[in-house]
Amino acid sequence: MTTTQWTADILLTRYDEVRSHTERLAAPLSPEDQTVQSMPDVSPTKWHRAHVTWFFETFVLADNEAGFAPFQDQYWFLFNSYYEAVGPRYNRAERGVISRPGAHDVGVYRGNVDDRMRDLVAGLDQGTIDKLAGTIELGFHHEQQHQELLLMDIKHVLSLNPLRPTYAGAPAAPTTAGPLGWVDVEGGLVEIGHREAGFSFDNELPLHQVWLEPFRLADRLVTNGEWLEFMADGGYRRPELWLSDGWAQVKAHGWAAPFYWTQADGVWFEHTLHGTFPVDPGLPVSHVSHYEADAYATWAGKRLPTEAEWEHAVRVDTGDTHPAGNLADTETWHPRAAGASTGHLRQVYGDCWEWTSSAYLPYPGFHPAPGAIGEYNGKFMSNQIVLRGGCALTPPGHARASYRNFFPPGARWALSGVRLADGVSRLGPSRLAALAPQDKRGARTSTAEEGA
């Protein structure tokens, strides 16, 4: 959905901005870096660069370029991600074995499609621009999503190298997050979904009403220091804190700390895009799964917010002001400490994507778009959990109150963190209420109860 009034000049300017930014993100990486696939969830950098190019070639040029012919026939097979209506696709888990085309050849492909896109858009009349602008704009936002994924993926690739190579940036000076406080929200019958001017994905629509009981939201994210308390209290060894599927993951994979944490000589270290350093207690904990987030919330005597609670609280507290925070434009490439309490929600946009308790499902009245484009979001509305807010790798244009990110509950490689909620949700009280009194961990007054 878009309300932007596009012209050829505006479209081309935006096109060049988005496309050149992808190349800037890839520039610090060698051709070898860009070829590695370190696990099935990770795609090689050169694949990201090629796939977003394939998107413009497939969904814009193919139906609108005179005498269209694909740049290379097999690229449509290699760089299709999940669009079954377009045709067969290469196995996602084996993208790293494709040594050719190399990173340079992918750049040639990008240049070819860029030239053709510029020629096409420059020659369109306004009526045709109005017709195609929605798909082209979707391509912009699609590429920005892959810019974020490119950074998440290369972080994992570099983490496996014993030389501990860096991507970019530098660690922040050690800081403190300040005490955790709470923001009370009245609840009631509220509207959820995209309502502002500008672009939104189809999964943010339609605008609809939800009933919320009164609740409160923690004013900042959970910190590394608080997570260390959870670990010291046996958080990864106590099955009563965990959802059944989560405990199965703990046992199957030996989880004992967040994803990028390693221990040496009794000291915990964290891998980041700017190197590997001792864990900073004041920074938000990151790279934890939904299962870990839920277990921590249970241990703290709290819960995770629903996505409707998160969105409504943010709108009430921020007044729908322009989203700002530690997003990708700051180029910190890592979460930062929350700083002093302001009486309002901190770290709403940026730092870490925030797990909610909500399954990723269609809003009432949702209908996927016709054709292959309709596969963009709707087909994934099963076995996924919604995250809100954005992270330090998220393009600023993807931070808004209604934006719905989603990952499987066991995913840890995404830059995800935890914000606590309190009060009765529509799903009922915290699972903690079912535990024996001696098992409860709700007395952490130094953090989770502060500001009550």
Tab-separated table of C-alpha atoms in Angstrom:
chain	number	residue	atom	x	y	z
A	1	MET	CA	0.000	0.000	0.000
A	2	THR	CA	1.293	3.471	-0.834
A	3	THR	CA	-0.018	7.021	-0.906
A	4	THR	CA	3.123	8.554	-2.432
A	5	GLN	CA	2.676	10.621	-5.587
A	6	TRP	CA	5.416	9.218	-7.778
A	7	THR	CA	6.951	10.801	-10.865
A	8	ALA	CA	9.633	9.332	-13.082
A	9	ASP	CA	12.326	11.548	-11.555
A	10	ILE	CA	11.327	10.730	-7.981
A	11	LEU	CA	11.158	7.012	-8.727
A	12	LEU	CA	14.592	7.011	-10.353
A	13	THR	CA	16.167	8.991	-7.532
A	14	ARG	CA	14.780	6.597	-4.961
A	15	TYR	CA	15.753	3.594	-7.065
A	16	ASP	CA	19.373	4.728	-7.230
A	17	GLU	CA	19.451	5.461	-3.492
A	18	VAL	CA	18.239	1.991	-2.522
A	19	ARG	CA	20.320	0.098	-5.059
A	20	SER	CA	23.556	1.940	-4.308
A	21	HIS	CA	23.111	1.434	-0.569
A	22	THR	CA	23.085	-2.353	-1.019
A	23	GLU	CA	26.424	-2.097	-2.809
A	24	ARG	CA	27.842	0.078	-0.034
A	25	LEU	CA	26.872	-2.559	2.516
A	26	ALA	CA	28.580	-5.272	0.456
A	27	ALA	CA	31.708	-3.209	-0.232
A	28	PRO	CA	33.667	-4.218	2.924
A	29	LEU	CA	33.310	-7.889	1.978
A	30	SER	CA	35.636	-9.906	-0.231
A	31	PRO	CA	34.274	-12.092	-3.040
A	32	GLU	CA	35.022	-15.069	-0.788
A	33	ASP	CA	33.049	-13.509	2.084
A	34	GLN	CA	30.107	-13.017	-0.271
A	35	THR	CA	29.991	-16.675	-1.303
A	36	VAL	CA	29.777	-18.366	2.107
A	37	GLN	CA	26.543	-19.853	3.430
A	38	SER	CA	27.189	-20.763	7.058
A	39	MET	CA	23.822	-22.405	7.838
A	40	PRO	CA	20.518	-22.969	5.996
A	41	ASP	CA	18.939	-19.765	7.383
A	42	VAL	CA	21.844	-17.669	6.060
A	43	SER	CA	22.137	-16.665	2.411
A	44	PRO	CA	25.402	-15.588	0.751
A	45	THR	CA	25.817	-11.839	0.334
A	46	LYS	CA	26.044	-12.174	-3.435
A	47	TRP	CA	22.744	-14.103	-3.403
A	48	HIS	CA	21.015	-11.221	-1.616
A	49	ARG	CA	22.436	-8.790	-4.188
A	50	ALA	CA	21.241	-10.980	-7.040
A	51	HIS	CA	17.837	-11.860	-5.607
A	52	VAL	CA	16.717	-8.252	-5.137
A	53	THR	CA	17.817	-7.633	-8.735
A	54	TRP	CA	15.839	-10.665	-9.879
A	55	PHE	CA	12.795	-9.099	-8.151
A	56	PHE	CA	12.898	-6.001	-10.374
A	57	GLU	CA	13.620	-8.049	-13.482
A	58	THR	CA	10.791	-10.473	-12.742
A	59	PHE	CA	8.027	-8.208	-11.454
A	60	VAL	CA	8.699	-4.999	-13.403
A	61	LEU	CA	10.771	-5.555	-16.526
A	62	ALA	CA	9.281	-8.880	-17.616
A	63	ASP	CA	5.806	-7.443	-18.217
A	64	ASN	CA	6.721	-3.917	-19.248
A	65	GLU	CA	10.007	-3.856	-21.169
A	66	ALA	CA	9.681	-3.985	-24.951
A	67	GLY	CA	11.305	-7.129	-26.322
A	68	PHE	CA	12.019	-8.408	-22.835
A	69	ALA	CA	14.537	-11.209	-22.407
A	70	PRO	CA	16.065	-12.235	-19.057
A	71	PHE	CA	19.695	-11.324	-18.498
A	72	GLN	CA	20.506	-15.028	-18.071
A	73	ASP	CA	17.959	-17.834	-18.251
A	74	GLN	CA	19.226	-19.795	-15.251
A	75	TYR	CA	19.345	-16.757	-12.982
A	76	TRP	CA	15.575	-16.970	-12.660
A	77	PHE	CA	16.035	-20.444	-11.186
A	78	LEU	CA	19.043	-19.565	-8.993
A	79	PHE	CA	17.741	-16.323	-7.494
A	80	ASN	CA	14.030	-16.974	-6.999
A	81	SER	CA	13.465	-17.190	-3.249
A	82	TYR	CA	9.994	-18.634	-2.646
A	83	TYR	CA	7.702	-17.444	-5.461
A	84	GLU	CA	6.221	-20.748	-6.596
A	85	ALA	CA	3.998	-19.033	-9.164
A	86	VAL	CA	7.081	-17.745	-10.997
A	87	GLY	CA	8.627	-21.172	-11.463
A	88	PRO	CA	11.060	-23.656	-9.886
A	89	ARG	CA	13.821	-22.450	-7.604
A	90	TYR	CA	17.154	-23.632	-6.306
A	91	ASN	CA	17.299	-25.292	-2.875
A	92	ARG	CA	17.714	-22.571	-0.254
A	93	ALA	CA	20.022	-24.609	1.991
A	94	GLU	CA	22.502	-25.122	-0.877
A	95	ARG	CA	22.946	-21.540	-2.079
A	96	GLY	CA	26.501	-21.521	-0.765
A	97	VAL	CA	27.698	-24.223	-3.167
A	98	ILE	CA	27.013	-22.006	-6.187
A	99	SER	CA	30.443	-20.522	-6.853
A	100	ARG	CA	29.350	-19.067	-10.184
A	101	PRO	CA	28.156	-16.475	-10.891
A	102	GLY	CA	30.683	-14.860	-8.582
A	103	ALA	CA	30.359	-11.588	-6.722
A	104	HIS	CA	31.707	-9.621	-9.694
A	105	ASP	CA	29.297	-11.284	-12.119
A	106	VAL	CA	26.408	-10.502	-9.795
A	107	GLY	CA	27.516	-6.881	-9.977
A	108	VAL	CA	27.335	-7.056	-13.768
A	109	TYR	CA	23.808	-8.464	-13.478
A	110	ARG	CA	22.815	-5.653	-11.130
A	111	GLY	CA	24.233	-3.053	-13.504
A	112	ASN	CA	22.373	-4.502	-16.472
A	113	VAL	CA	19.012	-4.524	-14.700
A	114	ASP	CA	19.637	-1.047	-13.282
A	115	ASP	CA	20.251	0.363	-16.757
A	116	ARG	CA	17.113	-1.275	-18.100
A	117	MET	CA	15.014	-0.102	-15.156
A	118	ARG	CA	16.213	3.472	-15.639
A	119	ASP	CA	15.431	3.338	-19.357
A	120	LEU	CA	11.989	1.881	-18.694
A	121	VAL	CA	10.936	4.347	-15.986
A	122	ALA	CA	12.311	7.378	-17.856
A	123	GLY	CA	10.125	6.538	-20.836
A	124	LEU	CA	6.832	5.963	-19.006
A	125	ASP	CA	3.876	8.304	-19.142
A	126	GLN	CA	2.295	9.352	-15.842
A	127	GLY	CA	-0.605	6.950	-16.192
A	128	THR	CA	1.728	3.967	-16.525
A	129	ILE	CA	3.875	5.257	-13.660
A	130	ASP	CA	0.781	5.348	-11.473
A	131	LYS	CA	0.071	1.750	-12.459
A	132	LEU	CA	3.595	0.410	-11.802
A	133	ALA	CA	4.713	2.597	-8.896
A	134	GLY	CA	3.251	0.298	-6.232
A	135	THR	CA	5.247	-2.698	-7.470
A	136	ILE	CA	8.440	-0.661	-7.875
A	137	GLU	CA	8.045	0.787	-4.397
A	138	LEU	CA	7.487	-2.714	-3.030
A	139	GLY	CA	10.809	-3.574	-4.684
A	140	PHE	CA	12.491	-0.754	-2.765
A	141	HIS	CA	11.202	-2.030	0.557
A	142	HIS	CA	11.962	-5.612	-0.402
A	143	GLU	CA	15.579	-4.671	-1.098
A	144	GLN	CA	15.796	-2.828	2.216
A	145	GLN	CA	14.603	-5.962	4.003
A	146	HIS	CA	17.448	-7.827	2.331
A	147	GLN	CA	19.896	-5.122	3.349
A	148	GLU	CA	19.046	-5.977	6.943
A	149	LEU	CA	19.267	-9.709	6.238
A	150	LEU	CA	22.609	-9.236	4.467
A	151	LEU	CA	24.047	-7.793	7.694
A	152	MET	CA	22.493	-10.441	9.936
A	153	ASP	CA	23.781	-13.176	7.636
A	154	ILE	CA	27.348	-11.924	7.285
A	155	LYS	CA	27.483	-11.548	11.061
A	156	HIS	CA	26.934	-15.290	11.334
A	157	VAL	CA	29.414	-16.053	8.557
A	158	LEU	CA	32.186	-14.025	10.209
A	159	SER	CA	31.404	-15.451	13.654
A	160	LEU	CA	32.625	-18.883	12.536
A	161	ASN	CA	36.039	-17.632	11.435
A	162	PRO	CA	38.671	-18.213	14.163
A	163	LEU	CA	40.492	-15.086	12.947
A	164	ARG	CA	37.506	-13.092	14.262
A	165	PRO	CA	37.308	-10.716	11.303
A	166	THR	CA	35.281	-7.543	11.645
A	167	TYR	CA	32.727	-6.045	9.278
A	168	ALA	CA	32.541	-2.392	10.368
A	169	GLY	CA	32.009	-0.098	13.323
A	170	ALA	CA	33.558	0.060	16.772
A	171	PRO	CA	32.293	-0.928	20.239
A	172	ALA	CA	30.624	1.733	22.323
A	173	ALA	CA	32.179	2.762	25.604
A	174	PRO	CA	30.695	0.774	28.522
A	175	THR	CA	27.465	2.371	29.685
A	176	THR	CA	24.573	1.640	32.027
A	177	ALA	CA	20.967	1.228	31.015
A	178	GLY	CA	19.437	2.958	34.008
A	179	PRO	CA	16.735	1.381	36.200
A	180	LEU	CA	13.858	-0.382	34.525
A	181	GLY	CA	10.561	1.457	34.821
A	182	TRP	CA	7.012	0.866	33.625
A	183	VAL	CA	4.555	2.706	31.413
A	184	ASP	CA	0.899	2.112	32.293
A	185	VAL	CA	-1.572	1.783	29.436
A	186	GLU	CA	-5.322	2.056	29.937
A	187	GLY	CA	-6.392	-0.367	27.217
A	188	GLY	CA	-9.953	-0.519	25.908
A	189	LEU	CA	-11.221	-0.848	22.345
A	190	VAL	CA	-8.303	0.272	20.160
A	191	GLU	CA	-7.415	0.360	16.477
A	192	ILE	CA	-4.508	-1.758	15.240
A	193	GLY	CA	-2.875	-1.642	11.821
A	194	HIS	CA	-1.354	0.811	9.395
A	195	ARG	CA	-3.053	4.209	9.346
A	196	GLU	CA	-0.377	6.783	8.485
A	197	ALA	CA	0.427	8.151	5.043
A	198	GLY	CA	3.073	6.276	3.131
A	199	PHE	CA	3.986	2.696	2.364
A	200	SER	CA	2.930	-0.383	4.305
A	201	PHE	CA	3.121	-4.105	3.660
A	202	ASP	CA	-0.116	-5.973	3.135
A	203	ASN	CA	0.243	-7.809	6.453
A	204	GLU	CA	-0.194	-4.478	8.295
A	205	LEU	CA	-3.741	-4.203	6.950
A	206	PRO	CA	-6.633	-3.840	7.307
A	207	LEU	CA	-7.032	-1.423	10.201
A	208	HIS	CA	-9.199	-3.196	12.774
A	209	GLN	CA	-10.346	-3.020	16.380
A	210	VAL	CA	-8.962	-5.042	19.304
A	211	TRP	CA	-10.018	-5.057	22.935
A	212	LEU	CA	-7.169	-4.681	25.429
A	213	GLU	CA	-7.325	-4.990	29.203
A	214	PRO	CA	-5.238	-2.459	31.153
A	215	PHE	CA	-1.552	-3.400	31.125
A	216	ARG	CA	1.901	-1.943	31.465
A	217	LEU	CA	5.035	-2.180	29.378
A	218	ALA	CA	8.651	-2.056	30.531
A	219	ASP	CA	10.187	1.240	29.484
A	220	ARG	CA	13.352	-0.379	28.079
A	221	LEU	CA	14.747	-3.673	26.855
A	222	VAL	CA	16.156	-6.396	29.094
A	223	THR	CA	19.934	-5.998	29.475
A	224	ASN	CA	22.867	-8.389	29.285
A	225	GLY	CA	23.406	-7.885	33.004
A	226	GLU	CA	19.855	-8.954	33.788
A	227	TRP	CA	20.247	-11.930	31.482
A	228	LEU	CA	23.384	-12.963	33.369
A	229	GLU	CA	21.241	-13.045	36.538
A	230	PHE	CA	18.783	-15.333	34.731
A	231	MET	CA	21.637	-17.616	33.697
A	232	ALA	CA	23.164	-17.627	37.192
A	233	ASP	CA	19.780	-18.669	38.636
A	234	GLY	CA	19.720	-21.720	36.377
A	235	GLY	CA	17.538	-20.188	33.685
A	236	TYR	CA	18.762	-22.612	31.041
A	237	ARG	CA	18.511	-25.602	33.421
A	238	ARG	CA	14.982	-25.175	34.820
A	239	PRO	CA	12.310	-26.801	32.638
A	240	GLU	CA	9.475	-25.196	34.623
A	241	LEU	CA	10.368	-21.828	33.064
A	242	TRP	CA	10.111	-23.009	29.479
A	243	LEU	CA	7.448	-23.754	26.913
A	244	SER	CA	7.604	-27.441	26.000
A	245	ASP	CA	8.960	-26.817	22.496
A	246	GLY	CA	11.494	-24.382	23.909
A	247	TRP	CA	12.789	-26.851	26.483
A	248	ALA	CA	13.168	-29.410	23.710
A	249	GLN	CA	15.351	-26.876	21.850
A	250	VAL	CA	17.451	-26.257	24.962
A	251	LYS	CA	18.143	-29.965	25.321
A	252	ALA	CA	18.620	-30.665	21.614
A	253	HIS	CA	21.027	-27.782	20.962
A	254	GLY	CA	22.644	-27.317	24.351
A	255	TRP	CA	21.534	-23.703	24.750
A	256	ALA	CA	23.204	-22.117	27.784
A	257	ALA	CA	23.517	-18.453	26.736
A	258	PRO	CA	22.428	-16.087	23.936
A	259	PHE	CA	23.440	-17.059	20.416
A	260	TYR	CA	26.694	-15.134	19.968
A	261	TRP	CA	28.002	-15.574	23.525
A	262	THR	CA	31.034	-17.741	24.255
A	263	GLN	CA	32.870	-18.261	27.534
A	264	ALA	CA	36.630	-18.267	28.047
A	265	ASP	CA	38.392	-18.431	31.422
A	266	GLY	CA	35.126	-17.657	33.188
A	267	VAL	CA	34.415	-14.539	31.106
A	268	TRP	CA	31.509	-14.256	28.673
A	269	PHE	CA	32.316	-12.752	25.270
A	270	GLU	CA	29.925	-11.540	22.573
A	271	HIS	CA	30.548	-11.584	18.824
A	272	THR	CA	29.440	-8.435	17.001
A	273	LEU	CA	29.928	-6.984	13.528
A	274	HIS	CA	32.807	-4.928	14.911
A	275	GLY	CA	34.564	-7.784	16.717
A	276	THR	CA	34.358	-10.042	19.753
A	277	PHE	CA	34.417	-8.394	23.190
A	278	PRO	CA	33.508	-9.111	26.813
A	279	VAL	CA	29.745	-8.923	27.361
A	280	ASP	CA	28.725	-5.385	28.331
A	281	PRO	CA	26.113	-5.688	31.125
A	282	GLY	CA	24.499	-2.358	30.202
A	283	LEU	CA	23.623	-3.263	26.603
A	284	PRO	CA	20.343	-4.940	25.596
A	285	VAL	CA	20.542	-8.699	25.410
A	286	SER	CA	20.285	-9.764	21.781
A	287	HIS	CA	20.091	-12.826	19.558
A	288	VAL	CA	17.706	-14.709	21.811
A	289	SER	CA	14.825	-16.805	20.544
A	290	HIS	CA	11.154	-16.387	21.377
A	291	TYR	CA	11.501	-19.438	23.608
A	292	GLU	CA	14.315	-17.763	25.570
A	293	ALA	CA	12.415	-14.477	25.756
A	294	ASP	CA	9.351	-16.259	27.118
A	295	ALA	CA	11.407	-18.229	29.650
A	296	TYR	CA	13.071	-15.052	30.896
A	297	ALA	CA	9.710	-13.314	31.244
A	298	THR	CA	8.357	-16.249	33.256
A	299	TRP	CA	11.455	-16.214	35.486
A	300	ALA	CA	10.975	-12.466	36.047
A	301	GLY	CA	7.321	-12.917	37.011
A	302	LYS	CA	6.179	-11.032	33.913
A	303	ARG	CA	5.238	-11.915	30.339
A	304	LEU	CA	5.814	-10.807	26.769
A	305	PRO	CA	3.415	-8.216	25.307
A	306	THR	CA	0.961	-9.126	22.601
A	307	GLU	CA	1.629	-7.354	19.319
A	308	ALA	CA	-1.570	-5.314	19.772
A	309	GLU	CA	-0.421	-4.202	23.227
A	310	TRP	CA	2.978	-3.201	21.853
A	311	GLU	CA	1.518	-1.192	18.980
A	312	HIS	CA	-1.128	0.546	21.082
A	313	ALA	CA	1.327	1.394	23.867
A	314	VAL	CA	3.770	2.892	21.386
A	315	ARG	CA	1.073	4.999	19.737
A	316	VAL	CA	-0.241	6.275	23.072
A	317	ASP	CA	3.203	6.958	24.498
A	318	THR	CA	4.919	8.475	21.456
A	319	GLY	CA	1.923	10.162	19.832
A	320	ASP	CA	2.761	8.548	16.465
A	321	THR	CA	5.770	10.818	16.063
A	322	HIS	CA	8.363	10.113	13.386
A	323	PRO	CA	10.194	6.930	14.449
A	324	ALA	CA	13.784	7.460	15.511
A	325	GLY	CA	16.330	5.374	17.346
A	326	ASN	CA	19.421	3.241	16.948
A	327	LEU	CA	18.611	2.033	13.439
A	328	ALA	CA	20.889	1.217	10.513
A	329	ASP	CA	21.434	4.861	9.600
A	330	THR	CA	23.396	5.344	12.832
A	331	GLU	CA	25.850	2.679	11.593
A	332	THR	CA	26.512	1.411	15.106
A	333	TRP	CA	25.616	-2.102	13.872
A	334	HIS	CA	24.833	-3.142	17.454
A	335	PRO	CA	22.334	-2.332	20.228
A	336	ARG	CA	23.130	0.572	22.538
A	337	ALA	CA	22.282	1.121	26.201
A	338	ALA	CA	18.939	2.722	26.987
A	339	GLY	CA	20.286	5.597	29.049
A	340	ALA	CA	18.380	7.397	31.775
A	341	SER	CA	14.655	6.930	32.254
A	342	THR	CA	12.443	9.556	30.632
A	343	GLY	CA	9.059	8.442	31.922
A	344	HIS	CA	8.289	7.169	28.416
A	345	LEU	CA	9.100	4.057	26.430
A	346	ARG	CA	12.770	3.879	25.495
A	347	GLN	CA	14.357	1.860	22.658
A	348	VAL	CA	11.037	1.532	20.850
A	349	TYR	CA	12.647	1.752	17.422
A	350	GLY	CA	16.057	0.264	16.802
A	351	ASP	CA	18.505	-1.665	18.983
A	352	CYS	CA	16.680	-5.033	18.912
A	353	TRP	CA	13.578	-6.466	17.316
A	354	GLU	CA	11.228	-7.217	20.212
A	355	TRP	CA	9.542	-10.573	20.571
A	356	THR	CA	5.815	-10.523	21.277
A	357	SER	CA	3.614	-13.372	22.431
A	358	SER	CA	1.539	-13.169	19.239
A	359	ALA	CA	1.456	-15.761	16.514
A	360	TYR	CA	1.893	-14.288	13.037
A	361	LEU	CA	-1.634	-14.521	11.664
A	362	PRO	CA	-3.719	-12.506	9.168
A	363	TYR	CA	-5.658	-9.533	10.440
A	364	PRO	CA	-9.458	-9.816	10.118
A	365	GLY	CA	-10.335	-9.177	6.475
A	366	PHE	CA	-6.801	-9.720	5.141
A	367	HIS	CA	-6.539	-10.902	1.540
A	368	PRO	CA	-3.259	-11.564	-0.279
A	369	ALA	CA	-2.725	-9.696	-3.525
A	370	PRO	CA	-3.467	-11.676	-6.701
A	371	GLY	CA	-0.629	-13.394	-8.532
A	372	ALA	CA	2.908	-14.172	-7.417
A	373	ILE	CA	3.217	-10.896	-5.458
A	374	GLY	CA	0.549	-12.287	-3.133
A	375	GLU	CA	3.114	-14.829	-1.916
A	376	TYR	CA	5.133	-12.032	-0.283
A	377	ASN	CA	3.658	-12.317	3.231
A	378	GLY	CA	0.441	-14.297	3.446
A	379	LYS	CA	1.891	-17.745	2.809
A	380	PHE	CA	4.080	-17.472	5.937
A	381	MET	CA	1.215	-16.963	8.374
A	382	SER	CA	1.821	-20.231	10.219
A	383	ASN	CA	4.368	-21.326	12.831
A	384	GLN	CA	5.856	-17.822	13.150
A	385	ILE	CA	5.946	-15.272	15.984
A	386	VAL	CA	5.601	-11.505	15.513
A	387	LEU	CA	8.403	-9.100	16.453
A	388	ARG	CA	8.036	-5.337	16.618
A	389	GLY	CA	10.158	-2.186	16.593
A	390	GLY	CA	13.268	-2.696	14.469
A	391	CYS	CA	16.946	-3.204	15.296
A	392	ALA	CA	20.345	-1.610	14.790
A	393	LEU	CA	20.459	-3.162	11.288
A	394	THR	CA	16.984	-2.010	10.187
A	395	PRO	CA	16.616	0.736	7.537
A	396	PRO	CA	14.799	3.725	9.072
A	397	GLY	CA	11.889	3.441	6.634
A	398	HIS	CA	11.043	0.064	8.163
A	399	ALA	CA	10.471	1.434	11.656
A	400	ARG	CA	6.828	2.249	12.286
A	401	ALA	CA	4.246	1.294	14.883
A	402	SER	CA	2.366	-1.080	12.582
A	403	TYR	CA	5.372	-2.932	11.060
A	404	ARG	CA	5.123	-6.691	11.615
A	405	ASN	CA	8.320	-8.699	11.454
A	406	PHE	CA	8.165	-12.445	11.981
A	407	PHE	CA	10.474	-15.385	12.619
A	408	PRO	CA	10.084	-18.970	13.827
A	409	PRO	CA	10.088	-19.143	17.638
A	410	GLY	CA	13.440	-20.928	17.727
A	411	ALA	CA	15.287	-18.377	15.556
A	412	ARG	CA	18.330	-16.824	17.255
A	413	TRP	CA	20.442	-15.378	14.421
A	414	ALA	CA	18.152	-12.358	13.989
A	415	LEU	CA	18.983	-9.289	16.099
A	416	SER	CA	16.135	-9.842	18.562
A	417	GLY	CA	15.658	-8.862	22.187
A	418	VAL	CA	13.111	-8.692	25.010
A	419	ARG	CA	10.714	-6.103	26.422
A	420	LEU	CA	8.575	-7.242	29.348
A	421	ALA	CA	4.861	-6.677	29.897
A	422	ASP	CA	2.726	-6.945	33.010
A	423	GLY	CA	-0.998	-7.187	33.675
A	424	VAL	CA	-3.558	-9.608	32.323
A	425	SER	CA	-3.484	-10.177	28.568
A	426	ARG	CA	-6.357	-11.505	26.491
A	427	LEU	CA	-4.685	-14.889	26.716
A	428	GLY	CA	-4.944	-14.880	30.511
A	429	PRO	CA	-2.399	-14.464	33.304
A	430	SER	CA	1.250	-15.412	33.077
A	431	ARG	CA	2.119	-19.094	33.022
A	432	LEU	CA	4.070	-18.294	36.183
A	433	ALA	CA	0.824	-18.369	38.175
A	434	ALA	CA	0.668	-22.126	37.663
A	435	LEU	CA	4.074	-22.693	39.271
A	436	ALA	CA	4.527	-23.612	42.922
A	437	PRO	CA	5.232	-20.562	45.096
A	438	GLN	CA	8.803	-21.643	45.829
A	439	ASP	CA	9.516	-21.778	42.073
A	440	LYS	CA	8.496	-18.203	41.393
A	441	ARG	CA	11.202	-15.720	40.541
A	442	GLY	CA	9.090	-12.590	40.631
A	443	ALA	CA	10.985	-10.975	43.515
A	444	ARG	CA	13.706	-9.427	41.357
A	445	THR	CA	12.961	-5.952	42.765
A	446	SER	CA	16.328	-4.595	41.603
A	447	THR	CA	15.229	-4.818	37.959
A	448	ALA	CA	11.874	-6.211	36.903
A	449	GLU	CA	9.921	-4.700	39.805
A	450	GLU	CA	11.655	-1.327	39.756
A	451	GLY	CA	9.264	1.506	39.120
A	452	ALA	CA	6.231	-0.542	40.138
